[in-house]
Amino acid sequence: MASVYPRTLGGFTLLLLALAATITPGGGQALITPLDSPLLATKYRGFREVMFNFIGQTGNNKNKFLINLKKGKVQKQFGPEEPFFCNTTGMRSETVPTSVDRLRPGDIDIIGAIGDSLTAGNGAMATNILEVLIENKGLSWSIGGQGTWRQFLTLPNILKEYNPKLYGYPTKDGLSTRKASLFNAAEGGAMSQDIPYQARNLVKRMLSDRKVDINNHWKMITLMIGGNDFCAEICYMATPEKILQYHEKNIVSALRTFRDYLPRTFVNLAASPKVDILARFKNKPQECVSMHVIECPCLLATRFRKQRERFVKLIEDWNMLQMDIAAREEFHRKPDFAVVYQPFTMNLTFPETASGDTDFTYMSLDCFHLSQKGYALASNALWNNMLEPVGGKSMNWEREFTLFRCPSAEMPFLRTPGNS
């Protein structure tokens, strides 16, 4: 019976994903996920609640943690006596800065994020394929705050070393509609077209939270989107290149929302993941081959193989467009607002084993989402980018904890175009 259970879960998940992929395109931007169909939105959200409750939480489950630790899918665990990598003394300004160019890590009071399932933290502690559907929001690389950096390296867990009063991060699993998600407004299955709404939703949450002093607290928001657009949208569009036009409109709209409603805000616009790397994974487990065709048909299904080069170029053009948008003057006119492009996934490669195979301990069970160790690696890379000057940022990531940059007495500030 033990061998039947995972197979049943896998088949059920494949059925769910196949159902999600059957939503047909509409006018303008393609409508291909249940979240994008007005007729199915309410029922789908209800279904997600049922599935979340049925599967159960995994991020805070000690048994799931131990299983993943044994499999090497959890980061190195640090003891309480081991010091943080950086000297945090003096890294919160004595006087609250008025310029984003003088912002130190400890000055960040509020943290938030928008995006898709990678930002939602899907699969971080999954021990079977069905559990990949669970959003381990407390373990999300850019917004999770479960535990400390010693157990789970995340951007909030790094920033908490500089400002223990940091607020906005979730500490446990949960759908974005639940209060426990706090300022993680990311949705599994989200695409570029969902980002303007997520931005408005996040602003609304911050404005209505009594713990947030909108005018005086410094806020950090991380935005990453694109994986689902590349994997499940472009191949269904009559003219795939139009996706760049749509994406520009969506990202600019979201950034303007942050600029106009959130004073004292630093936005990390993270490069979209180059999901074509999935096709280059070495010695891929068979279950991942099946999942990849369902989760990323545009780049991995046989029927779209002839267009793969065209789609890969679109991913590159998409990231160059985002870099251009982040540098636009309209997002740098206000002294207390900045959008900084963080390109750590632009030339993405995955760690390999001693035998030269892809190291799948960084991946969740579908080999699409990340394990906790994979999310820790992403956190490390984002943090390094934040301390690297604009124009000199790394475009790949090292194994977690191999390179961990620190602010210095000479340059204690988060890097912006104005201080680079």
Coordinates of C-alpha atoms in Angstrom, one line a residue:
M1 CA 0.0 0.0 0.0
A2 CA 2.8 2.4 0.7
S3 CA 3.9 2.4 -2.9
V4 CA 0.4 3.1 -4.1
Y5 CA -0.1 6.2 -2.0
P6 CA 2.5 8.5 -3.7
R7 CA 1.4 7.2 -7.1
T8 CA -2.2 8.1 -6.3
L9 CA -1.2 11.5 -5.1
G10 CA 0.9 12.1 -8.2
G11 CA -1.9 11.1 -10.5
F12 CA -4.4 13.3 -8.6
T13 CA -2.0 16.3 -8.8
L14 CA -1.4 15.7 -12.5
L15 CA -5.1 15.7 -13.0
L16 CA -5.4 19.0 -11.1
L17 CA -2.7 20.6 -13.1
A18 CA -4.0 19.3 -16.4
L19 CA -7.4 20.8 -15.5
A20 CA -5.8 24.1 -14.8
A21 CA -4.1 24.0 -18.2
T22 CA -7.4 23.6 -20.1
I23 CA -8.7 27.1 -19.6
T24 CA -8.6 28.7 -23.0
P25 CA -7.1 32.0 -24.0
G26 CA -9.3 35.1 -24.2
G27 CA -8.9 38.5 -25.8
G28 CA -5.8 40.6 -25.1
Q29 CA -3.7 38.8 -22.5
A30 CA -4.3 35.0 -22.4
L31 CA -6.6 33.7 -19.7
I32 CA -5.3 30.2 -18.9
T33 CA -5.4 29.8 -15.2
P34 CA -8.5 29.3 -13.0
L35 CA -7.6 32.5 -11.1
D36 CA -7.9 34.5 -14.4
S37 CA -11.4 33.2 -15.3
P38 CA -14.1 35.3 -13.7
L39 CA -16.6 32.4 -13.9
L40 CA -14.3 30.1 -12.0
A41 CA -12.5 32.5 -9.6
T42 CA -14.9 32.1 -6.6
K43 CA -15.2 28.3 -6.9
Y44 CA -11.5 27.9 -7.5
R45 CA -10.6 29.9 -4.4
G46 CA -13.0 27.8 -2.4
F47 CA -11.4 24.7 -3.9
R48 CA -8.0 25.9 -2.9
E49 CA -9.2 26.3 0.7
V50 CA -10.6 22.8 0.7
M51 CA -7.3 21.4 -0.7
F52 CA -5.2 23.4 1.8
N53 CA -7.2 22.0 4.7
F54 CA -7.3 18.5 3.2
I55 CA -3.5 18.3 2.6
G56 CA -2.6 20.1 5.8
Q57 CA 0.3 22.4 6.8
T58 CA 3.8 21.3 6.0
G59 CA 6.0 24.3 6.8
N60 CA 5.7 24.0 10.6
N61 CA 5.5 20.2 10.6
K62 CA 8.5 18.7 12.5
N63 CA 8.2 15.4 10.7
K64 CA 8.3 17.0 7.3
F65 CA 11.3 19.0 8.4
L66 CA 13.2 15.9 9.5
I67 CA 12.4 14.0 6.3
N68 CA 13.6 16.9 4.2
L69 CA 16.7 17.4 6.4
K70 CA 17.6 13.7 5.9
K71 CA 17.2 14.1 2.1
G72 CA 19.5 17.1 2.1
K73 CA 16.8 19.5 1.1
V74 CA 17.2 21.8 4.1
Q75 CA 19.9 24.3 4.5
K76 CA 22.8 23.9 6.9
Q77 CA 21.6 24.3 10.5
F78 CA 23.5 26.8 12.7
G79 CA 23.8 26.6 16.4
P80 CA 22.7 29.4 18.7
E81 CA 26.3 30.2 19.6
E82 CA 27.3 30.8 16.0
P83 CA 27.3 34.5 15.1
F84 CA 25.6 36.1 12.2
F85 CA 27.8 36.6 9.1
C86 CA 27.9 40.4 9.4
N87 CA 28.5 43.0 12.0
T88 CA 25.1 44.6 12.6
T89 CA 26.4 47.4 14.8
G90 CA 25.5 50.9 13.5
M91 CA 23.4 49.4 10.6
R92 CA 20.2 51.2 11.8
S93 CA 20.4 55.0 11.4
E94 CA 20.4 57.1 14.5
T95 CA 18.0 59.4 12.7
V96 CA 15.4 58.1 10.3
P97 CA 16.8 58.8 6.8
T98 CA 14.7 60.9 4.4
S99 CA 16.6 59.7 1.3
V100 CA 16.4 56.2 -0.1
D101 CA 20.1 56.6 -1.0
R102 CA 20.9 56.7 2.7
L103 CA 18.9 53.6 3.7
R104 CA 20.6 51.0 5.9
P105 CA 19.4 47.4 6.4
G106 CA 18.2 48.2 9.9
D107 CA 16.1 51.1 8.7
I108 CA 13.6 48.8 7.1
D109 CA 10.5 48.5 9.3
I110 CA 8.0 46.9 7.0
I111 CA 8.5 44.1 4.4
G112 CA 6.2 42.9 1.7
A113 CA 6.2 40.9 -1.6
I114 CA 4.0 40.1 -4.6
G115 CA 4.5 37.5 -7.2
D116 CA 3.6 33.8 -8.0
S117 CA 4.1 30.4 -6.3
L118 CA 7.8 31.0 -6.0
T119 CA 7.2 34.0 -3.7
A120 CA 4.3 32.1 -2.0
G121 CA 6.9 29.4 -1.1
N122 CA 5.2 26.5 -2.7
G123 CA 6.9 23.1 -2.1
A124 CA 9.5 24.2 0.4
M125 CA 8.7 21.3 2.8
A126 CA 6.8 19.0 0.5
T127 CA 7.3 15.3 1.1
N128 CA 4.9 14.1 -1.6
I129 CA 3.9 15.7 -4.9
L130 CA 0.5 16.8 -3.6
E131 CA 2.1 18.9 -0.9
V132 CA 3.8 21.1 -3.5
L133 CA 0.4 22.8 -3.7
I134 CA 0.9 24.1 -0.1
E135 CA 2.1 27.6 0.2
N136 CA 4.9 27.5 2.8
K137 CA 4.8 31.3 3.2
G138 CA 6.9 31.4 6.3
L139 CA 9.8 29.9 4.3
S140 CA 9.5 32.2 1.2
W141 CA 12.9 33.5 0.2
S142 CA 11.8 37.1 -0.1
I143 CA 9.1 37.5 2.6
G144 CA 9.0 34.5 4.9
G145 CA 9.9 35.0 8.6
Q146 CA 9.5 31.6 10.2
G147 CA 12.3 30.8 12.7
T148 CA 15.6 32.6 12.2
W149 CA 18.4 32.6 9.6
R150 CA 20.0 29.7 11.6
Q151 CA 17.2 27.4 10.5
F152 CA 15.7 29.1 7.5
L153 CA 17.6 31.8 5.6
T154 CA 15.1 34.3 4.2
L155 CA 15.3 38.1 3.5
P156 CA 13.2 38.9 6.6
N157 CA 15.3 36.6 8.8
I158 CA 18.4 38.5 7.6
L159 CA 16.8 41.9 8.1
K160 CA 15.6 40.9 11.6
E161 CA 19.3 40.7 12.6
Y162 CA 19.4 44.5 11.9
N163 CA 15.9 45.4 13.1
P164 CA 14.2 42.8 15.4
K165 CA 11.0 44.9 15.1
L166 CA 10.6 44.2 11.4
Y167 CA 7.0 43.6 10.5
G168 CA 5.0 42.2 7.7
Y169 CA 6.4 38.7 7.2
P170 CA 4.3 35.5 7.6
T171 CA 5.6 32.8 9.9
K172 CA 3.5 29.8 8.7
D173 CA 1.7 28.3 5.7
G174 CA -1.4 30.0 4.4
L175 CA -3.2 31.2 1.3
S176 CA -2.8 34.8 0.4
T177 CA -6.4 35.4 1.4
R178 CA -5.7 34.5 5.0
K179 CA -4.7 37.2 7.6
A180 CA -1.7 35.1 8.6
S181 CA -0.1 35.9 5.1
L182 CA 0.2 39.5 6.3
F183 CA 2.1 41.4 3.5
N184 CA 2.9 38.4 1.3
A185 CA 0.2 39.0 -1.4
A186 CA 1.7 36.5 -3.9
E187 CA -0.7 34.0 -5.5
G188 CA 0.2 30.5 -6.8
G189 CA -0.4 30.5 -10.5
A190 CA -0.1 34.3 -10.8
M191 CA 1.1 35.9 -14.1
S192 CA 2.1 39.4 -15.1
Q193 CA -1.5 40.4 -15.6
D194 CA -2.2 39.7 -11.9
I195 CA 0.5 42.0 -10.6
P196 CA -1.4 45.4 -10.8
Y197 CA -4.1 43.8 -8.6
Q198 CA -1.6 42.3 -6.2
A199 CA 0.1 45.7 -5.8
R200 CA -3.2 47.4 -5.0
N201 CA -4.1 44.6 -2.6
L202 CA -0.7 45.0 -0.8
V203 CA -1.1 48.7 -0.5
K204 CA -4.6 48.3 0.9
R205 CA -3.3 45.8 3.5
M206 CA -0.5 48.2 4.6
L207 CA -2.8 51.2 4.8
S208 CA -5.4 49.3 6.9
D209 CA -2.8 47.8 9.3
R210 CA -2.5 49.8 12.5
K211 CA 1.1 48.6 13.0
V212 CA 2.2 50.4 9.9
D213 CA 3.0 54.1 10.0
I214 CA 2.7 54.7 6.2
N215 CA 4.4 58.1 6.2
N216 CA 7.3 57.3 8.5
H217 CA 8.1 53.6 8.3
W218 CA 10.6 52.5 5.6
K219 CA 9.1 49.7 3.5
M220 CA 10.8 47.1 1.3
I221 CA 8.8 45.2 -1.3
T222 CA 10.1 42.5 -3.5
L223 CA 8.5 41.7 -6.9
M224 CA 9.2 38.6 -9.0
I225 CA 6.9 37.4 -11.8
G226 CA 7.2 35.6 -15.1
G227 CA 7.6 31.9 -14.7
N228 CA 4.0 31.1 -15.4
D229 CA 3.9 33.5 -18.4
F230 CA 6.8 31.8 -20.0
C231 CA 5.7 28.3 -19.1
A232 CA 2.0 28.4 -19.8
E233 CA 1.0 31.5 -21.7
I234 CA 3.3 32.5 -24.6
C235 CA 2.7 29.3 -26.6
Y236 CA -1.0 30.0 -26.6
M237 CA -0.7 33.5 -27.9
A238 CA -1.2 34.2 -31.7
T239 CA 1.7 36.7 -31.4
P240 CA 3.9 35.8 -28.4
E241 CA 6.0 38.9 -28.7
K242 CA 3.0 41.0 -27.6
I243 CA 3.5 39.6 -24.1
L244 CA 6.3 42.2 -23.7
Q245 CA 3.9 45.0 -24.4
Y246 CA 1.4 43.6 -21.9
H247 CA 4.1 43.0 -19.2
E248 CA 5.4 46.6 -19.5
K249 CA 1.9 47.9 -18.9
N250 CA 1.4 45.6 -15.9
I251 CA 4.8 46.3 -14.2
V252 CA 4.7 50.0 -14.7
S253 CA 1.1 50.1 -13.2
A254 CA 2.3 48.1 -10.2
L255 CA 5.3 50.3 -9.6
R256 CA 3.3 53.5 -10.0
T257 CA 0.9 52.2 -7.4
F258 CA 3.7 51.7 -4.9
R259 CA 5.3 55.1 -5.8
D260 CA 2.0 57.0 -5.4
Y261 CA 0.7 55.4 -2.3
L262 CA 3.7 54.2 -0.3
P263 CA 6.2 56.9 0.8
R264 CA 9.6 55.7 2.0
T265 CA 9.7 52.6 -0.1
F266 CA 12.5 50.5 -1.6
V267 CA 11.3 48.1 -4.3
N268 CA 13.4 45.1 -5.4
L269 CA 12.4 44.2 -8.9
A270 CA 13.9 40.7 -9.2
A271 CA 14.8 39.3 -12.6
S272 CA 12.3 36.6 -13.8
P273 CA 13.6 33.1 -13.6
K274 CA 15.0 31.6 -16.8
V275 CA 12.7 28.6 -16.8
D276 CA 14.3 27.3 -19.9
I277 CA 16.9 25.9 -17.5
L278 CA 14.4 23.1 -16.8
A279 CA 15.2 21.7 -20.2
R280 CA 19.0 21.5 -19.3
F281 CA 18.6 19.7 -16.0
K282 CA 20.9 16.6 -16.0
N283 CA 19.6 13.1 -15.0
K284 CA 16.1 14.4 -14.3
P285 CA 13.9 12.0 -12.2
Q286 CA 11.2 10.5 -14.3
E287 CA 8.4 12.0 -12.2
C288 CA 9.9 15.4 -12.9
V289 CA 9.8 14.8 -16.6
S290 CA 6.0 14.3 -16.4
M291 CA 5.5 17.3 -14.1
H292 CA 7.6 19.6 -16.3
V293 CA 5.5 18.9 -19.4
I294 CA 2.3 19.8 -17.4
E295 CA 3.7 22.8 -15.5
C296 CA 5.8 24.2 -18.3
P297 CA 4.4 23.0 -21.7
C298 CA 5.5 26.1 -23.6
L299 CA 9.2 25.2 -23.1
L300 CA 9.1 21.5 -22.6
A301 CA 6.2 19.9 -24.4
T302 CA 7.1 18.3 -27.7
R303 CA 4.5 20.2 -29.8
F304 CA 6.2 23.5 -29.0
R305 CA 9.8 22.4 -29.5
K306 CA 10.3 24.2 -32.8
Q307 CA 9.4 27.5 -31.1
R308 CA 11.7 27.0 -28.1
E309 CA 14.4 29.4 -29.3
R310 CA 11.8 32.1 -30.0
F311 CA 10.4 31.7 -26.4
V312 CA 13.9 31.7 -24.8
K313 CA 14.6 35.0 -26.6
L314 CA 11.4 36.4 -25.2
I315 CA 12.5 35.5 -21.6
E316 CA 15.7 37.4 -22.3
D317 CA 13.8 40.4 -23.8
W318 CA 11.4 40.3 -20.8
N319 CA 14.3 40.7 -18.3
M320 CA 16.0 43.4 -20.3
L321 CA 12.6 45.3 -20.4
Q322 CA 12.4 45.0 -16.6
M323 CA 15.9 46.4 -16.3
D324 CA 14.9 49.3 -18.4
I325 CA 11.7 50.0 -16.5
A326 CA 13.5 49.9 -13.1
A327 CA 16.0 52.6 -14.4
R328 CA 13.3 55.0 -15.7
E329 CA 13.4 58.5 -14.3
E330 CA 9.8 58.4 -13.1
F331 CA 10.7 55.9 -10.4
H332 CA 13.7 57.9 -9.1
R333 CA 12.3 61.5 -8.9
K334 CA 11.1 61.2 -5.4
P335 CA 13.9 61.2 -2.8
D336 CA 12.2 58.5 -0.7
F337 CA 11.4 56.0 -3.4
A338 CA 13.5 53.7 -5.6
V339 CA 13.1 50.7 -7.8
V340 CA 16.2 48.6 -8.0
Y341 CA 16.6 45.8 -10.5
Q342 CA 18.1 42.7 -8.9
P343 CA 19.4 40.4 -11.7
F344 CA 20.6 37.4 -9.8
T345 CA 18.7 34.9 -11.9
M346 CA 19.5 36.4 -15.4
N347 CA 22.3 33.9 -16.0
L348 CA 20.9 31.2 -13.8
T349 CA 22.7 27.9 -13.4
F350 CA 21.9 25.2 -10.8
P351 CA 24.5 23.5 -8.5
E352 CA 25.7 20.1 -9.7
T353 CA 26.6 16.9 -7.8
A354 CA 30.1 15.5 -7.9
S355 CA 29.1 13.3 -10.8
G356 CA 28.0 16.3 -12.9
D357 CA 24.2 15.8 -12.5
T358 CA 21.9 18.6 -11.4
D359 CA 21.7 18.8 -7.6
F360 CA 18.0 18.1 -7.1
T361 CA 18.3 18.7 -3.3
Y362 CA 17.7 22.4 -4.2
M363 CA 14.3 21.5 -5.9
S364 CA 10.9 20.4 -4.5
L365 CA 9.4 17.2 -5.7
D366 CA 8.2 18.6 -9.0
C367 CA 11.7 19.9 -9.8
F368 CA 10.0 23.2 -10.7
H369 CA 9.5 24.8 -7.3
L370 CA 12.4 25.0 -4.8
S371 CA 13.1 23.1 -1.6
Q372 CA 13.8 25.0 1.6
K373 CA 17.5 24.8 0.7
G374 CA 16.7 26.2 -2.8
Y375 CA 14.8 29.1 -1.3
A376 CA 17.7 29.8 1.1
L377 CA 20.0 30.0 -1.9
A378 CA 17.7 32.5 -3.5
S379 CA 17.6 34.6 -0.3
N380 CA 21.3 34.7 -0.2
A381 CA 21.5 35.8 -3.8
L382 CA 18.9 38.5 -3.4
W383 CA 20.7 39.9 -0.3
N384 CA 24.0 40.0 -2.1
N385 CA 22.4 41.9 -5.0
M386 CA 21.0 44.4 -2.6
L387 CA 24.5 45.3 -1.4
E388 CA 26.1 45.3 -4.9
P389 CA 26.2 48.6 -6.8
V390 CA 23.8 49.2 -9.7
G391 CA 25.7 48.2 -12.8
G392 CA 27.9 45.8 -10.9
K393 CA 25.4 43.3 -9.6
S394 CA 26.0 39.5 -10.0
M395 CA 23.7 37.7 -12.4
N396 CA 24.0 34.2 -11.0
W397 CA 24.0 32.6 -7.6
E398 CA 26.5 30.8 -5.6
R399 CA 25.8 27.9 -3.2
E400 CA 24.1 29.2 -0.1
F401 CA 26.5 30.7 2.5
T402 CA 29.5 30.5 0.0
L403 CA 29.3 34.3 -0.5
F404 CA 27.4 36.4 1.9
R405 CA 27.9 40.2 1.4
C406 CA 27.8 42.6 4.3
P407 CA 27.3 46.4 4.6
S408 CA 30.5 48.2 5.7
A409 CA 31.3 51.3 7.6
E410 CA 32.4 52.8 4.3
M411 CA 29.2 51.8 2.5
P412 CA 26.5 50.9 5.0
F413 CA 23.6 51.6 2.6
L414 CA 21.4 49.5 0.4
R415 CA 22.6 50.2 -3.2
T416 CA 20.5 52.4 -5.4
P417 CA 21.3 54.3 -8.6
G418 CA 21.9 57.3 -6.5
N419 CA 24.7 55.8 -4.3
S420 CA 26.3 53.5 -6.9

